[in-house]
Tab-separated table of C-alpha atoms and ligand atoms in Angstrom:
chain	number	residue	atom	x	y	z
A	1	UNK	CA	8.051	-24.665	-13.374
A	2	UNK	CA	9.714	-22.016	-15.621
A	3	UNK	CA	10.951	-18.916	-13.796
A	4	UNK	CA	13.406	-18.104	-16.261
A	5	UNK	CA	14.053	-14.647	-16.890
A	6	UNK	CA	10.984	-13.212	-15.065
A	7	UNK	CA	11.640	-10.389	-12.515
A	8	UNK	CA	11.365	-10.360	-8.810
A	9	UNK	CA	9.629	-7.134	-7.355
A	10	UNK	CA	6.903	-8.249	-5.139
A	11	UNK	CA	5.126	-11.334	-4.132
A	12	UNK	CA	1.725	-10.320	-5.600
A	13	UNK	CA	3.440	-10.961	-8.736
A	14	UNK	CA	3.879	-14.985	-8.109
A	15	UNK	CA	0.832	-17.464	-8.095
A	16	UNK	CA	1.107	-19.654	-4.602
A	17	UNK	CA	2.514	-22.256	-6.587
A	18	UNK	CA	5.423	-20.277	-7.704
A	19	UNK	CA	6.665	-19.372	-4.470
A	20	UNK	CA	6.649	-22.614	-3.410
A	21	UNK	CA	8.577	-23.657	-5.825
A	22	UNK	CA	11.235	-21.183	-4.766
A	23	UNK	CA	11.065	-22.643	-0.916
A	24	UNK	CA	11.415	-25.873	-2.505
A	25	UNK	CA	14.186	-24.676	-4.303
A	26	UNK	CA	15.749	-22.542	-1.536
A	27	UNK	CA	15.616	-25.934	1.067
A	28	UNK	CA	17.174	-28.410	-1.466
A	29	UNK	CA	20.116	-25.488	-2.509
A	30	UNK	CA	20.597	-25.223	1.716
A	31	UNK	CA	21.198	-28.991	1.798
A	32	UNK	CA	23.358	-28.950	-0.687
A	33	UNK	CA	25.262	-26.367	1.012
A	34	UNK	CA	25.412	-28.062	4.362
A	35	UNK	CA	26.430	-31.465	2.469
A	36	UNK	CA	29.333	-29.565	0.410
A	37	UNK	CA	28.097	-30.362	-2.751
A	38	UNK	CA	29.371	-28.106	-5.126
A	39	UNK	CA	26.281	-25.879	-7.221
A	40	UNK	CA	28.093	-23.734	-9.312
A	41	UNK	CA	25.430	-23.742	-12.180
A	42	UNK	CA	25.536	-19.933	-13.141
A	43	UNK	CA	29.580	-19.592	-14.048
A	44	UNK	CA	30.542	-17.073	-16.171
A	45	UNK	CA	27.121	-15.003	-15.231
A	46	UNK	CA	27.481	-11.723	-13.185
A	47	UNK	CA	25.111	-9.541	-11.781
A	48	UNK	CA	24.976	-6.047	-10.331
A	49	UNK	CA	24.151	-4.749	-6.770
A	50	UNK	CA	22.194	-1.403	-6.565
A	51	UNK	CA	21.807	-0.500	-2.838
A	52	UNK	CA	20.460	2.864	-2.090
A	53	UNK	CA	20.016	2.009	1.367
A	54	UNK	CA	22.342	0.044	3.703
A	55	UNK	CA	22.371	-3.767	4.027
A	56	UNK	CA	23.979	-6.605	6.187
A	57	UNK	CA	22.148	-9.627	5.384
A	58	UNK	CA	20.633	-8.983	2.075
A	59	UNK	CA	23.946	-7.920	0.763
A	60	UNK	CA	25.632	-10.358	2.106
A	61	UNK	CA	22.940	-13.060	0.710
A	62	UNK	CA	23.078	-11.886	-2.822
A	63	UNK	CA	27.228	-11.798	-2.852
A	64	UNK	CA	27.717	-15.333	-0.726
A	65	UNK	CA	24.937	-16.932	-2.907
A	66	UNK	CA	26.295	-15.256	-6.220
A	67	UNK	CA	29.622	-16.860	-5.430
A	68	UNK	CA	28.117	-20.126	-4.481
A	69	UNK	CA	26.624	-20.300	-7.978
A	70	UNK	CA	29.738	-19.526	-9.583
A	71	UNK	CA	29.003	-15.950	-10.666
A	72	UNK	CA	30.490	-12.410	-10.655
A	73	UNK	CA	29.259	-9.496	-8.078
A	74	UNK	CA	29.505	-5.964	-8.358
A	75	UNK	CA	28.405	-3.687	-5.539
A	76	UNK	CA	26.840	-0.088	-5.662
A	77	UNK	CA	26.501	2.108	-3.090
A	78	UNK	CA	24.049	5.202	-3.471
A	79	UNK	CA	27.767	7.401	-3.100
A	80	UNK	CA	30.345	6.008	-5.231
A	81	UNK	CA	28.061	5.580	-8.820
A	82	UNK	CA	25.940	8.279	-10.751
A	83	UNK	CA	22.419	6.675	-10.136
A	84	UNK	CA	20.185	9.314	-9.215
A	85	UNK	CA	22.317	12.587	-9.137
A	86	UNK	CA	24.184	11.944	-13.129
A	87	UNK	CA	21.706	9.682	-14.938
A	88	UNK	CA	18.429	8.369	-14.795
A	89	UNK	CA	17.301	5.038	-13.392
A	90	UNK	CA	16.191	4.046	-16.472
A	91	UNK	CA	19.710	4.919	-18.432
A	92	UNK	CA	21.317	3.094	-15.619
A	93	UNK	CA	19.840	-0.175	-15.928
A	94	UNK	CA	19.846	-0.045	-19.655
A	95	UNK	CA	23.973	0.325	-19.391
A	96	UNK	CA	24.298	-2.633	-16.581
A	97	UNK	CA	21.497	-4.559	-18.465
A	98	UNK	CA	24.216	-4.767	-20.933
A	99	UNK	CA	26.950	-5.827	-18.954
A	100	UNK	CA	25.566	-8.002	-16.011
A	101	UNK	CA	22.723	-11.016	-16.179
A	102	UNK	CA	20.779	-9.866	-13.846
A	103	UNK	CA	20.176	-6.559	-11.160
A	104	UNK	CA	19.412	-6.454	-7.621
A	105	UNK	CA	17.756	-3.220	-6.185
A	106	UNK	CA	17.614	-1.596	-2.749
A	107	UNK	CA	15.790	1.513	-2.430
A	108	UNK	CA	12.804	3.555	-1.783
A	109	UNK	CA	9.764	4.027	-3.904
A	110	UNK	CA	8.624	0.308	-5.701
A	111	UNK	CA	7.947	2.422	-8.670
A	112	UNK	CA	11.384	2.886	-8.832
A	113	UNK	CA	11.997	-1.379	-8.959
A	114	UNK	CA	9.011	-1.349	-11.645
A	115	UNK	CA	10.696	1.114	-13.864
A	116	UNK	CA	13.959	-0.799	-14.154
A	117	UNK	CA	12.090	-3.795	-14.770
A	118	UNK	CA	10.595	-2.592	-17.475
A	119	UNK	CA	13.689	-0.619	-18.923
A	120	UNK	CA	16.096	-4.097	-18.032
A	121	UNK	CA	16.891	-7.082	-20.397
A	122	UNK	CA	17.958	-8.829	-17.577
A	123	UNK	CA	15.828	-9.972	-14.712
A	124	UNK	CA	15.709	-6.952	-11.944
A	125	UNK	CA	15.173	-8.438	-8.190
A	126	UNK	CA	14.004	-6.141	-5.333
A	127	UNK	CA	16.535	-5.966	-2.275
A	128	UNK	CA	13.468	-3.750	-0.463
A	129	UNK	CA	11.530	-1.148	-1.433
A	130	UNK	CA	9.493	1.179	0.932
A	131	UNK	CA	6.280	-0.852	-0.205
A	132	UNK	CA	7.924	-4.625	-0.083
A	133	UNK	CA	10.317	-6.878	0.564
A	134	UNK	CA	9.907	-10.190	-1.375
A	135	UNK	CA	13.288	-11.804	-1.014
A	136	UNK	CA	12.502	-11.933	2.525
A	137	UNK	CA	9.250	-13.090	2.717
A	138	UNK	CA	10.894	-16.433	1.029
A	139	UNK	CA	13.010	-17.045	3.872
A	140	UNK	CA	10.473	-15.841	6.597
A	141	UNK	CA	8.202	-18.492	4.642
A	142	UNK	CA	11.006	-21.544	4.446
A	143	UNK	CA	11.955	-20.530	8.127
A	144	UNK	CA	8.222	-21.060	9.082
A	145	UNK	CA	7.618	-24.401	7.153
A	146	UNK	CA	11.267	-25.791	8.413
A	147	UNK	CA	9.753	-25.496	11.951
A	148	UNK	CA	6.153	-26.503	11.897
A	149	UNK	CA	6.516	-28.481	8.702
A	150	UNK	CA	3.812	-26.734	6.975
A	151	UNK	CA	2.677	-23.084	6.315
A	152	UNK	CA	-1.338	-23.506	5.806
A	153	UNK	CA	-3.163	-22.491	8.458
A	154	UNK	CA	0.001	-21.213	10.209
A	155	UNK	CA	-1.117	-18.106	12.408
A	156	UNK	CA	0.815	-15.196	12.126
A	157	UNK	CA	0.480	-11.956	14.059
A	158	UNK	CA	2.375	-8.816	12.905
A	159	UNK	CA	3.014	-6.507	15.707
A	160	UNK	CA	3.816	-2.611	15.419
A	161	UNK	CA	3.995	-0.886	11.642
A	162	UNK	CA	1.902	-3.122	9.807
A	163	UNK	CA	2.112	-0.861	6.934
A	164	UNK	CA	5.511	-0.505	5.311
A	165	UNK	CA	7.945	-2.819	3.845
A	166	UNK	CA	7.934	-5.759	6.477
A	167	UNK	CA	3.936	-5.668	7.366
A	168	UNK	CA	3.105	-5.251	4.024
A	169	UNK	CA	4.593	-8.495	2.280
A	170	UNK	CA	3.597	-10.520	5.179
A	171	UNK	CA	0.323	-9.648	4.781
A	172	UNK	CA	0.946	-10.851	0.698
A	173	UNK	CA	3.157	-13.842	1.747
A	174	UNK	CA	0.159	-14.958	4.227
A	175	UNK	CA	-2.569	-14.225	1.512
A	176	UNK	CA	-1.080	-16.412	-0.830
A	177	UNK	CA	-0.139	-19.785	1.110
A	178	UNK	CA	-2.955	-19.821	2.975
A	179	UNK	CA	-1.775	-18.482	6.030
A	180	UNK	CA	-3.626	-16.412	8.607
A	181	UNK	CA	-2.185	-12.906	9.337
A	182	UNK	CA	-3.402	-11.038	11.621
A	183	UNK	CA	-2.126	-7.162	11.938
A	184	UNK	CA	-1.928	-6.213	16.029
A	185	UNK	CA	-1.382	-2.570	15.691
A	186	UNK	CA	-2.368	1.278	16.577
A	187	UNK	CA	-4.706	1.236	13.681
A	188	UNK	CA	-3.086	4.001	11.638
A	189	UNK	CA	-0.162	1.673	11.102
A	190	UNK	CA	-2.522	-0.985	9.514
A	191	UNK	CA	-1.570	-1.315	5.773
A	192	UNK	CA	-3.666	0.577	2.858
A	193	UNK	CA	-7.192	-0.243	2.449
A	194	UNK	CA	-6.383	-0.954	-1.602
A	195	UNK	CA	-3.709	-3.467	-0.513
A	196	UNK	CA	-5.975	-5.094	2.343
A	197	UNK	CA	-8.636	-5.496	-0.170
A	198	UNK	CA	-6.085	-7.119	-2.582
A	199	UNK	CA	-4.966	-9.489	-0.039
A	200	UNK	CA	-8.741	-10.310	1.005
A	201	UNK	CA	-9.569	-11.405	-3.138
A	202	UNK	CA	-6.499	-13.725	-2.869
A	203	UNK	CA	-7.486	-14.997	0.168
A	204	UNK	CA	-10.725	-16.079	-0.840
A	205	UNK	CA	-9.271	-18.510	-3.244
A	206	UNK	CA	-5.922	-20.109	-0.758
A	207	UNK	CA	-8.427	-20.252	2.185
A	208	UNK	CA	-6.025	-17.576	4.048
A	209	UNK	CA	-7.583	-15.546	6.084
A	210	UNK	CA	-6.335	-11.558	6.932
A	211	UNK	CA	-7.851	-10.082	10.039
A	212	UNK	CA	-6.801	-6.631	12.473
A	213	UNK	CA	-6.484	-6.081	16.124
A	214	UNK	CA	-6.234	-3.291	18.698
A	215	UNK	CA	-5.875	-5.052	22.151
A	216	UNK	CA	-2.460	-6.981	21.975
A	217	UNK	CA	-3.408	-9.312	24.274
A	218	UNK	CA	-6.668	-10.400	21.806
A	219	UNK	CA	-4.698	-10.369	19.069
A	220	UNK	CA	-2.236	-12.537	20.317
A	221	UNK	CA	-3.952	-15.617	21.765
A	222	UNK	CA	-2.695	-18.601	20.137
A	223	UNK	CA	-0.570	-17.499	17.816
A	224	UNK	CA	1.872	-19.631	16.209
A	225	UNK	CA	4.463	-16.658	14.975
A	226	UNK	CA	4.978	-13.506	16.311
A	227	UNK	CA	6.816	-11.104	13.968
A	228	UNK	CA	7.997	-7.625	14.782
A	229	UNK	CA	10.124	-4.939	12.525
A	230	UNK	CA	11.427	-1.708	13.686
A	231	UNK	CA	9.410	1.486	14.254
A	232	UNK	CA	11.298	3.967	12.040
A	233	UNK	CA	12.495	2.486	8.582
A	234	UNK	CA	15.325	3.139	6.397
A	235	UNK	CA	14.568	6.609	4.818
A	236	UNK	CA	12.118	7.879	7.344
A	237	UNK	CA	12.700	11.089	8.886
A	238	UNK	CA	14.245	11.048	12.504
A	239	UNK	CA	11.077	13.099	14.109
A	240	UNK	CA	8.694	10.457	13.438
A	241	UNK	CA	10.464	9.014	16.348
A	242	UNK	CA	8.781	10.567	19.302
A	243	UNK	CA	4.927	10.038	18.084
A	244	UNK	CA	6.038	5.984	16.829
A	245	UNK	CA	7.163	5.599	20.200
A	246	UNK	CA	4.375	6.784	21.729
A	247	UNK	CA	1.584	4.693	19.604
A	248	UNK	CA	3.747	1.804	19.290
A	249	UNK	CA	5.084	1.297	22.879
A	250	UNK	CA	1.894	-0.785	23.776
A	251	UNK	CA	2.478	-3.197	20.654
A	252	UNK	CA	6.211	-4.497	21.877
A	253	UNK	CA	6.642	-8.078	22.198
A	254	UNK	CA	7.223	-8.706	25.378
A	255	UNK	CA	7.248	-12.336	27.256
A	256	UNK	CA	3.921	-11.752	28.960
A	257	UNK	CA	2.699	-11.706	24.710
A	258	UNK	CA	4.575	-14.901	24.537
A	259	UNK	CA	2.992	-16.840	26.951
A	260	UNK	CA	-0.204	-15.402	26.259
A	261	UNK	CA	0.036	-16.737	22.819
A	262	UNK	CA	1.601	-20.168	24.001
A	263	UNK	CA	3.984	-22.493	24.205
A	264	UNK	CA	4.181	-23.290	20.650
A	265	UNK	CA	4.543	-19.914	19.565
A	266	UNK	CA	7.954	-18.658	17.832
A	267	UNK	CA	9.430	-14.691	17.682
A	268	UNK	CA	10.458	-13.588	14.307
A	269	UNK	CA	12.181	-10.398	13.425
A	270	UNK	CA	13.503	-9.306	10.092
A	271	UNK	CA	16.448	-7.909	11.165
A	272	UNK	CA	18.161	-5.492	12.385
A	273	UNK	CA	16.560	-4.714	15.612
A	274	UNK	CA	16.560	-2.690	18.616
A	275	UNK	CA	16.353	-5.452	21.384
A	276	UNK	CA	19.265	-4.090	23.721
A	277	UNK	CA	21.588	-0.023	24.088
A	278	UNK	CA	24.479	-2.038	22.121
A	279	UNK	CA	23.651	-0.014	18.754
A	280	UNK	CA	24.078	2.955	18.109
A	281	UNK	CA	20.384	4.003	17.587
A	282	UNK	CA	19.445	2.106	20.148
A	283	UNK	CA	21.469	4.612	22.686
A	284	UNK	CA	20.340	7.729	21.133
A	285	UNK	CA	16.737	6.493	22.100
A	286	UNK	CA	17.515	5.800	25.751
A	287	UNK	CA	19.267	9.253	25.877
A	288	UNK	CA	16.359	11.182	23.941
A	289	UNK	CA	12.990	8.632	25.305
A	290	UNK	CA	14.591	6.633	28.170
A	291	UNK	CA	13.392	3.099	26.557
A	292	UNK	CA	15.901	0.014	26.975
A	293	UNK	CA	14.184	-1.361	24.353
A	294	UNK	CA	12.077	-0.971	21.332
A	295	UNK	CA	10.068	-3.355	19.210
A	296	UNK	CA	11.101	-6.279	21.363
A	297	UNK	CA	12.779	-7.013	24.605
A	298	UNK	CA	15.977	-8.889	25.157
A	299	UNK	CA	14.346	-11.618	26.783
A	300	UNK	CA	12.073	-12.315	24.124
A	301	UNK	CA	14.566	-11.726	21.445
A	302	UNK	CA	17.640	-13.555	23.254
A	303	UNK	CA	14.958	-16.516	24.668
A	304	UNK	CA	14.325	-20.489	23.063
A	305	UNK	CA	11.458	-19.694	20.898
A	306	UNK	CA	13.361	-16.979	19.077
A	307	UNK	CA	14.059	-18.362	15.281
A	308	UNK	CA	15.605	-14.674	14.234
A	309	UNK	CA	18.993	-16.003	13.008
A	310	UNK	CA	17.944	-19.594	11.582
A	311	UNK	CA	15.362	-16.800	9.559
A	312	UNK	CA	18.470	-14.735	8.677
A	313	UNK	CA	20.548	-17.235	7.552
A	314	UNK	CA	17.377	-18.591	5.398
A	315	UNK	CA	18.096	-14.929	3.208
A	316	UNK	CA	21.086	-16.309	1.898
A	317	UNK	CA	19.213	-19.680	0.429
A	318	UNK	CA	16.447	-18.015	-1.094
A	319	UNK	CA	17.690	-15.404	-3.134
A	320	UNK	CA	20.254	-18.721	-4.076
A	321	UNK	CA	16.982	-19.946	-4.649
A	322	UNK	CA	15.319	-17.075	-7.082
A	323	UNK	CA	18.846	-16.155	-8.698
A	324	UNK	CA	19.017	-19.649	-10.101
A	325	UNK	CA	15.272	-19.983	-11.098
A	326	UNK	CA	15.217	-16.672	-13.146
A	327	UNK	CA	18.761	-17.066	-14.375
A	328	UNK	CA	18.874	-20.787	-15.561
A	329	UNK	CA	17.251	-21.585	-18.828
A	330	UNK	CA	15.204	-24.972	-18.054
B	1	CP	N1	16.428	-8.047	6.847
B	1	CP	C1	17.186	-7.301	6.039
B	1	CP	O1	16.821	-6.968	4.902
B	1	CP	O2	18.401	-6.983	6.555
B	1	CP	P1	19.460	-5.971	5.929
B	1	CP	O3	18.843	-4.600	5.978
B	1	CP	O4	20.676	-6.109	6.775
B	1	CP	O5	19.714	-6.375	4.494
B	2	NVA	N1	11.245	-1.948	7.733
B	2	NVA	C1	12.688	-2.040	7.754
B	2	NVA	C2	13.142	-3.359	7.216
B	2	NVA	C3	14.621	-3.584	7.277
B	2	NVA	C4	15.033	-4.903	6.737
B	2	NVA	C5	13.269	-0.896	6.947
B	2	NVA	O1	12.774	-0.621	5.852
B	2	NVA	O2	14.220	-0.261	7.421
């Protein structure tokens, strides 16, 4: 498998076989790491952080795994460089295409990730875009094989907005390793008919298979992963609160979902999330709406079959994982 210097802006872009090579990659590079064996193969390399949104984990990932491999990181917020408001996006990556070996982006619009790509030298990776989020889709997808040992035929149910970021690439991730997704959702927060289609064609040929539901208790029998993101993502406007609320409250995951779906079910989250009032978000609703929780209660979030931080942790390994593939000449 030769990865080398291809970019990394959306799943749709890798064949099945790709993608697993990156999980493969991402679970030996964790073992090393647990073992203490020393993987420094990029020295001397650098690369550039773009984030035009705010980031714990992925940030975190792309400087702890950047280190790991022996290279350079240098971070930019959307306040202290000229992207945007000074130059172009497609000036900008042209100057750090010169200077680093390779670009992460966090942003809005996926046509903004395309353009650098296509302006860069250097491979450009997407930190999350409005439309996707591929460098977590590898650790949802490592996270999923580590604890049922496989991903075909894996069910997974997407509860809430099915159709940004989050929803989206799961929808891509399941298409392509033969996975069945299954959206659980107000309907006008199922993802665009174009990108259902797209997802449907792929599925033919993995065996996947991508089906919607309306009743959350339907939708959730026997499911082997329940996944839920946030209501309002980075970027949206604060007065899509109220009417979110109201057509997603019936979608939470709750433990009555749980059990419903079974014992061997797991509860996924991308992180960050609205479980509890200690954020600051979080409190602001309860003040403004009255809810104690959003997406997902505590008890679900906080109980045994809740694999959220082993799935955060897994960020950190994977973009390891693509850095090396698209940076290492075989
Ligand atoms: N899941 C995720 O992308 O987290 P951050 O926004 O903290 O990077
Ligand atoms: N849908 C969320 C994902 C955060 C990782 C957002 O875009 O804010």
């Amino acid at each position: 498998m030769n990865l080398y210097g291809r970019d990394f802006l959306k799943l749709l872009d890798y064949t099945p076989e790709e993608i697993l090579y990156l999980i493969d990659l991402a679970a030996e590079l964790k073992d090393k790491k647990k073992k203490g064996i020393l993987h420094d193969e990029l020295k001397g390399k650098n690369i550039a952080l773009i984030f035009e949104k705010t980031s714990t984990r992925t940030r975190c990932s792309f400087e702890v795994a950047a280190s790991d491999l022996g290279m350079g990181s240098t971070y930019l917020n959307p306040t202290d460089s000229q992207i945007g408001k000074k130059e172009s996006i497609a000036d900008t990556v042209r100057v750090l295409a010169g200077m680093f070996d390779g670009i992460e982006y966090r942003g809005y619009g996926q046509d903004i990730v395309e353009t650098m790509a296509k302006y860069s030298k250097v491979p450009v990776w997407n930190g999350l875009t409005n439309e996707f989020h591929p460098t977590q889709m590898l650790a949802d997808l490592l996270t999923i094989r580590e604890h049922f040992g496989k991903l075909k035929g894996i069910h997974l149910v997407y509860m809430g907005d099915a159709r940004y970021n989050t929803g989206n690439s799961l929808m891509v991730a399941c298409a392509k390793m033969g996975m069945h997704f299954t959206a659980v959702s107000n309907k006008k927060y199922f993802p665009s008919e174009a990108l259902i289609k797209e997802c449907k064609e792929i599925a033919e040929g993995t065996g996947a298979v991508i089906d919607f539901c309306e009743d959350p208790m339907e939708g959730t029998k026997g499911a082997d992963v329940i996944y839920t993101d946030i209501w309002v993502s980075m970027g949206e406007p604060d007065e899509v609160w109220e009417e979110r609320i109201k057509d997603l409250e019936p979608y939470r995951v709750t433990m009555d979902i749980m059990k419903n779906a079974g014992d061997q079910c797991v509860f996924m989250h991308c992180l960050p999330s609205f479980h509890d009032l200690n954020t600051g978000i979080g409190k602001e609703i309860k003040e403004k709406y009255g809810l104690d929780e959003m997406e997902v209660t505590d008890e679900v979030f906080e109980s045994e079959n809740s694999i959220v931080f082993e799935e955060a942790e897994n960020r950190m390994h994977t973009i390891k994982a693509v850095m090396l593939a698209t940076l290492k000449q075989n």
